[in-house]
Amino acid sequence: MKNRKIQGSIRVSALPAAIILGAGLVLAGCSRDKDVDITTLQYEADPPQQLYDEALANINAGKVSEALRKFKAIQDQNPLSDEARQALVMQTYLQYRSRKYDAAVTSAKRYMSLYPNSPDAAYVQYLMGLSYSKQIADVTQDQAAARSTIEAMQLVIDNYPDSDYATDARAKIRYARDQLAGKNMQIGRYYLERKDYVAAISRFDTVVDDYSDTNQIEEALERLVEAYYAMGIVSEAQNAAWVLGHNYPDSPWYQRAYDLLNKQGLQPKSAGRGSDVSSAKPS
């Protein structure tokens, strides 16, 4: 049987005195409890859409911390609502804009674990990549953030190739790869200056093999010429110079490699095509 609709309103005076007294004791107890956040109690009484709208108003008013608290309250009190999903998107965005990059990455990872197929997944994955990208340090420092940027942005390209973020994701990957190549060059030059030619060659080879599409490739080939020539491995020095001249004939790094060999009566020469294949003299 369906319950009948109760007509009229319930007056406070009609409630048992024990209930009124009990409610007063609960509220009084909460006000004295140092562990209770009064703002949280207020949020619990508000529907998720109202909290979401208020959080957006807070953003427009420049009250980012208050907006973050309300977005978190939505997720805590209504975790299965669509507002909770939207709140997590906004939380990630606000943390990124506030330069709290580690927090933004954490929020983005949580979102991707919960809503990998949602309409905002591409954007959140992109925010994760941006948060890593903003932490890329100078090549003299550790490049863990560059590697994480590549991984995060590659997921944007692989999983959301038609999204609005794929083009910039590729640009961020190129920048991160330049940084990783630059790090190898920085270490390689360090070894070269100390005449540790084997270690230097290893680093320069890494750039040639793994980062040939970066802006470090020309110098890497020239440094190989220097290192091999210093070790007395002339054929490898000539070959590195040939590759440099064949691909970048107008490069100042090719001019430098050519001059180094030419002083000893040598020319850039391909090791794989026979002794008669040489690169032209730089213009």
Short mmCIF file of C-alpha atoms in Angstrom, two decimals:
data_model
loop_
_atom_site.label_atom_id
_atom_site.label_comp_id
_atom_site.label_asym_id
_atom_site.label_seq_id
_atom_site.Cartn_x
_atom_site.Cartn_y
_atom_site.Cartn_z
CA MET A 1 0.00 0.00 0.00
CA LYS A 2 1.27 3.41 -0.89
CA ASN A 3 1.93 5.79 1.94
CA ARG A 4 -0.55 8.64 2.12
CA LYS A 5 0.82 12.12 1.62
CA ILE A 6 0.89 13.94 4.91
CA GLN A 7 -0.88 17.27 4.67
CA GLY A 8 0.41 20.39 6.33
CA SER A 9 3.72 21.20 8.00
CA ILE A 10 5.20 19.85 11.21
CA ARG A 11 5.52 22.48 13.88
CA VAL A 12 8.57 22.49 16.11
CA SER A 13 6.27 22.66 19.10
CA ALA A 14 4.72 19.37 18.04
CA LEU A 15 8.01 17.47 18.23
CA PRO A 16 8.80 15.59 21.45
CA ALA A 17 10.92 17.63 23.81
CA ALA A 18 13.46 14.79 24.01
CA ILE A 19 14.17 15.04 20.26
CA ILE A 20 14.63 18.80 20.43
CA LEU A 21 16.90 18.43 23.44
CA GLY A 22 18.84 15.64 21.76
CA ALA A 23 19.43 17.68 18.62
CA GLY A 24 20.68 20.55 20.72
CA LEU A 25 23.13 18.25 22.50
CA VAL A 26 24.46 16.92 19.19
CA LEU A 27 25.01 20.41 17.80
CA ALA A 28 26.57 21.59 21.01
CA GLY A 29 28.85 18.57 21.04
CA CYS A 30 29.92 19.24 17.46
CA SER A 31 30.73 22.84 18.21
CA ARG A 32 33.07 21.73 20.99
CA ASP A 33 34.74 18.94 19.02
CA LYS A 34 38.03 20.26 17.65
CA ASP A 35 38.14 17.52 14.99
CA VAL A 36 34.87 18.56 13.34
CA ASP A 37 35.06 20.93 10.38
CA ILE A 38 31.99 23.15 10.55
CA THR A 39 32.26 23.95 6.84
CA THR A 40 32.06 20.25 6.06
CA LEU A 41 28.86 19.94 8.08
CA GLN A 42 27.42 22.79 6.07
CA TYR A 43 28.40 21.15 2.78
CA GLU A 44 26.80 17.86 3.82
CA ALA A 45 23.43 19.60 3.87
CA ASP A 46 23.81 21.04 0.36
CA PRO A 47 22.97 19.06 -2.81
CA PRO A 48 25.91 18.37 -5.15
CA GLN A 49 24.69 20.66 -7.94
CA GLN A 50 24.36 23.56 -5.54
CA LEU A 51 27.87 22.95 -4.23
CA TYR A 52 29.20 22.73 -7.78
CA ASP A 53 27.56 26.02 -8.77
CA GLU A 54 28.88 27.69 -5.63
CA ALA A 55 32.38 26.39 -6.38
CA LEU A 56 32.23 27.90 -9.88
CA ALA A 57 31.14 31.19 -8.33
CA ASN A 58 34.10 30.96 -5.95
CA ILE A 59 36.44 30.55 -8.93
CA ASN A 60 35.00 33.65 -10.59
CA ALA A 61 35.49 35.52 -7.33
CA GLY A 62 39.10 34.39 -7.10
CA LYS A 63 38.45 32.15 -4.09
CA VAL A 64 40.28 29.10 -5.39
CA SER A 65 40.86 27.43 -2.00
CA GLU A 66 37.16 27.65 -1.19
CA ALA A 67 36.27 26.23 -4.60
CA LEU A 68 38.66 23.31 -4.05
CA ARG A 69 37.05 22.58 -0.68
CA LYS A 70 33.60 22.47 -2.23
CA PHE A 71 34.74 20.26 -5.10
CA LYS A 72 36.25 17.89 -2.56
CA ALA A 73 33.06 17.94 -0.49
CA ILE A 74 31.06 16.86 -3.54
CA GLN A 75 33.38 13.90 -4.09
CA ASP A 76 33.33 12.92 -0.43
CA GLN A 77 29.58 13.19 0.10
CA ASN A 78 28.25 12.20 -3.33
CA PRO A 79 31.00 10.03 -4.88
CA LEU A 80 28.69 8.35 -7.40
CA SER A 81 27.15 11.53 -8.77
CA ASP A 82 28.05 13.09 -12.10
CA GLU A 83 28.84 16.26 -10.17
CA ALA A 84 31.57 14.33 -8.35
CA ARG A 85 33.16 13.41 -11.68
CA GLN A 86 32.95 17.00 -12.90
CA ALA A 87 34.31 18.23 -9.57
CA LEU A 88 37.38 16.02 -9.98
CA VAL A 89 38.00 17.52 -13.42
CA MET A 90 37.80 21.02 -11.98
CA GLN A 91 39.96 20.07 -9.01
CA THR A 92 42.68 18.83 -11.35
CA TYR A 93 42.44 22.00 -13.44
CA LEU A 94 42.60 24.33 -10.42
CA GLN A 95 45.57 22.49 -8.97
CA TYR A 96 47.37 22.80 -12.29
CA ARG A 97 46.57 26.51 -12.59
CA SER A 98 47.70 27.03 -9.00
CA ARG A 99 51.05 25.40 -9.87
CA LYS A 100 50.38 22.51 -7.51
CA TYR A 101 51.64 20.14 -10.16
CA ASP A 102 52.15 17.05 -8.00
CA ALA A 103 48.62 17.41 -6.62
CA ALA A 104 47.27 17.86 -10.16
CA VAL A 105 49.01 14.67 -11.29
CA THR A 106 47.54 12.77 -8.33
CA SER A 107 44.03 14.04 -9.10
CA ALA A 108 44.44 13.28 -12.81
CA LYS A 109 45.56 9.73 -12.10
CA ARG A 110 42.57 9.21 -9.82
CA TYR A 111 40.23 10.52 -12.51
CA MET A 112 41.72 8.28 -15.19
CA SER A 113 41.39 5.24 -12.94
CA LEU A 114 37.70 6.01 -12.28
CA TYR A 115 36.52 7.48 -15.59
CA PRO A 116 38.86 6.38 -18.42
CA ASN A 117 36.10 6.48 -21.04
CA SER A 118 34.38 9.69 -19.98
CA PRO A 119 34.02 12.74 -22.23
CA ASP A 120 36.64 14.64 -20.21
CA ALA A 121 39.23 11.85 -20.09
CA ALA A 122 41.33 13.28 -22.92
CA TYR A 123 41.44 16.67 -21.24
CA VAL A 124 42.42 15.25 -17.86
CA GLN A 125 45.14 13.07 -19.41
CA TYR A 126 46.41 16.20 -21.16
CA LEU A 127 46.41 18.11 -17.85
CA MET A 128 48.53 15.33 -16.38
CA GLY A 129 51.03 15.72 -19.19
CA LEU A 130 51.07 19.51 -18.78
CA SER A 131 51.70 19.14 -15.05
CA TYR A 132 54.74 16.97 -15.75
CA SER A 133 55.90 19.29 -18.53
CA LYS A 134 55.88 22.31 -16.22
CA GLN A 135 58.31 20.47 -13.94
CA ILE A 136 60.95 19.75 -16.59
CA ALA A 137 64.24 21.09 -15.27
CA ASP A 138 67.38 22.39 -16.91
CA VAL A 139 69.47 19.71 -18.62
CA THR A 140 71.96 19.86 -15.76
CA GLN A 141 69.23 18.44 -13.50
CA ASP A 142 67.40 15.11 -13.39
CA GLN A 143 65.04 14.62 -16.33
CA ALA A 144 62.43 12.36 -14.72
CA ALA A 145 59.73 14.93 -15.46
CA ALA A 146 60.66 14.88 -19.16
CA ARG A 147 60.25 11.11 -19.28
CA SER A 148 56.91 11.34 -17.47
CA THR A 149 55.77 14.06 -19.89
CA ILE A 150 56.47 11.80 -22.86
CA GLU A 151 54.61 8.90 -21.27
CA ALA A 152 51.57 10.98 -20.32
CA MET A 153 51.32 12.84 -23.61
CA GLN A 154 51.82 9.66 -25.63
CA LEU A 155 48.67 8.33 -23.97
CA VAL A 156 46.81 11.40 -25.21
CA ILE A 157 47.97 10.66 -28.76
CA ASP A 158 47.38 6.91 -28.58
CA ASN A 159 44.01 6.91 -26.80
CA TYR A 160 42.53 10.20 -28.00
CA PRO A 161 44.11 10.89 -31.42
CA ASP A 162 41.19 13.00 -32.62
CA SER A 163 41.00 15.18 -29.52
CA ASP A 164 41.80 18.88 -29.44
CA TYR A 165 44.89 18.11 -27.34
CA ALA A 166 46.75 15.68 -29.59
CA THR A 167 48.62 18.35 -31.56
CA ASP A 168 50.00 20.11 -28.50
CA ALA A 169 50.75 16.74 -26.91
CA ARG A 170 53.11 16.04 -29.82
CA ALA A 171 54.77 19.42 -29.33
CA LYS A 172 55.29 18.73 -25.63
CA ILE A 173 56.81 15.33 -26.48
CA ARG A 174 59.25 16.97 -28.90
CA TYR A 175 60.31 19.43 -26.22
CA ALA A 176 60.75 16.65 -23.64
CA ARG A 177 62.79 14.58 -26.09
CA ASP A 178 65.02 17.58 -26.78
CA GLN A 179 65.61 17.81 -23.05
CA LEU A 180 66.52 14.12 -22.75
CA ALA A 181 68.87 14.42 -25.73
CA GLY A 182 70.36 17.55 -24.17
CA LYS A 183 70.97 15.68 -20.94
CA ASN A 184 72.89 12.99 -22.79
CA MET A 185 74.90 15.66 -24.60
CA GLN A 186 75.72 17.40 -21.32
CA ILE A 187 77.04 14.16 -19.84
CA GLY A 188 78.85 13.25 -23.05
CA ARG A 189 80.65 16.58 -23.14
CA TYR A 190 81.66 16.08 -19.52
CA TYR A 191 83.31 12.76 -20.38
CA LEU A 192 84.87 14.18 -23.55
CA GLU A 193 86.54 17.00 -21.64
CA ARG A 194 88.02 14.43 -19.25
CA LYS A 195 89.24 12.26 -22.12
CA ASP A 196 86.96 9.40 -21.15
CA TYR A 197 86.21 8.79 -24.80
CA VAL A 198 84.40 5.45 -24.48
CA ALA A 199 81.87 6.90 -22.04
CA ALA A 200 81.49 10.02 -24.19
CA ILE A 201 80.87 7.98 -27.34
CA SER A 202 78.21 5.96 -25.53
CA ARG A 203 76.25 9.14 -24.75
CA PHE A 204 76.63 10.64 -28.22
CA ASP A 205 75.60 7.34 -29.80
CA THR A 206 72.46 7.37 -27.66
CA VAL A 207 71.51 10.74 -29.12
CA VAL A 208 72.18 9.54 -32.67
CA ASP A 209 70.28 6.29 -32.22
CA ASP A 210 67.36 7.39 -30.03
CA TYR A 211 67.00 11.13 -30.56
CA SER A 212 67.86 11.74 -34.19
CA ASP A 213 64.75 13.92 -34.58
CA THR A 214 65.90 16.42 -31.94
CA ASN A 215 67.94 19.60 -32.26
CA GLN A 216 70.93 17.85 -30.62
CA ILE A 217 71.71 15.50 -33.49
CA GLU A 218 74.19 17.72 -35.38
CA GLU A 219 76.39 18.37 -32.39
CA ALA A 220 76.21 14.70 -31.37
CA LEU A 221 77.64 13.62 -34.74
CA GLU A 222 80.41 16.22 -34.56
CA ARG A 223 81.33 15.14 -31.03
CA LEU A 224 81.59 11.57 -32.27
CA VAL A 225 84.10 12.78 -34.85
CA GLU A 226 86.14 14.41 -32.06
CA ALA A 227 86.01 11.39 -29.77
CA TYR A 228 86.84 8.77 -32.41
CA TYR A 229 89.62 10.92 -33.84
CA ALA A 230 91.12 11.40 -30.37
CA MET A 231 91.11 7.62 -29.89
CA GLY A 232 92.82 7.09 -33.23
CA ILE A 233 89.82 5.34 -34.76
CA VAL A 234 90.00 7.39 -37.95
CA SER A 235 87.53 5.40 -40.04
CA GLU A 236 84.75 5.90 -37.48
CA ALA A 237 85.58 9.61 -37.25
CA GLN A 238 85.37 9.90 -41.04
CA ASN A 239 82.08 7.99 -41.10
CA ALA A 240 80.46 10.19 -38.42
CA ALA A 241 81.57 13.27 -40.36
CA TRP A 242 80.16 11.80 -43.58
CA VAL A 243 76.76 11.18 -41.97
CA LEU A 244 76.79 14.74 -40.65
CA GLY A 245 77.71 16.25 -44.00
CA HIS A 246 75.28 14.07 -45.94
CA ASN A 247 72.31 15.08 -43.77
CA TYR A 248 73.28 18.58 -42.68
CA PRO A 249 75.70 19.98 -45.28
CA ASP A 250 75.13 23.60 -44.21
CA SER A 251 75.57 22.94 -40.50
CA PRO A 252 78.35 24.79 -38.66
CA TRP A 253 78.94 21.50 -36.84
CA TYR A 254 79.79 19.89 -40.20
CA GLN A 255 82.23 22.70 -40.95
CA ARG A 256 83.90 22.01 -37.61
CA ALA A 257 84.11 18.25 -38.24
CA TYR A 258 85.41 18.78 -41.77
CA ASP A 259 88.12 21.16 -40.58
CA LEU A 260 89.25 18.73 -37.89
CA LEU A 261 89.79 15.95 -40.43
CA ASN A 262 91.11 18.17 -43.19
CA LYS A 263 93.99 19.39 -41.01
CA GLN A 264 95.35 15.85 -41.19
CA GLY A 265 94.65 15.43 -44.89
CA LEU A 266 91.50 13.39 -44.25
CA GLN A 267 87.98 13.72 -45.55
CA PRO A 268 84.54 12.59 -44.35
CA LYS A 269 83.99 9.14 -45.79
CA SER A 270 81.21 6.58 -45.54
CA ALA A 271 82.27 3.34 -43.88
CA GLY A 272 79.40 1.41 -45.39
CA ARG A 273 79.56 2.44 -49.06
CA GLY A 274 83.15 1.98 -49.98
CA SER A 275 86.19 4.19 -49.80
CA ASP A 276 85.19 6.33 -52.76
CA VAL A 277 82.09 7.91 -51.19
CA SER A 278 82.95 11.18 -49.46
CA SER A 279 80.98 14.17 -48.34
CA ALA A 280 81.48 17.44 -50.13
CA LYS A 281 83.44 20.27 -48.66
CA PRO A 282 81.20 22.65 -46.69
CA SER A 283 80.13 25.73 -48.62
#
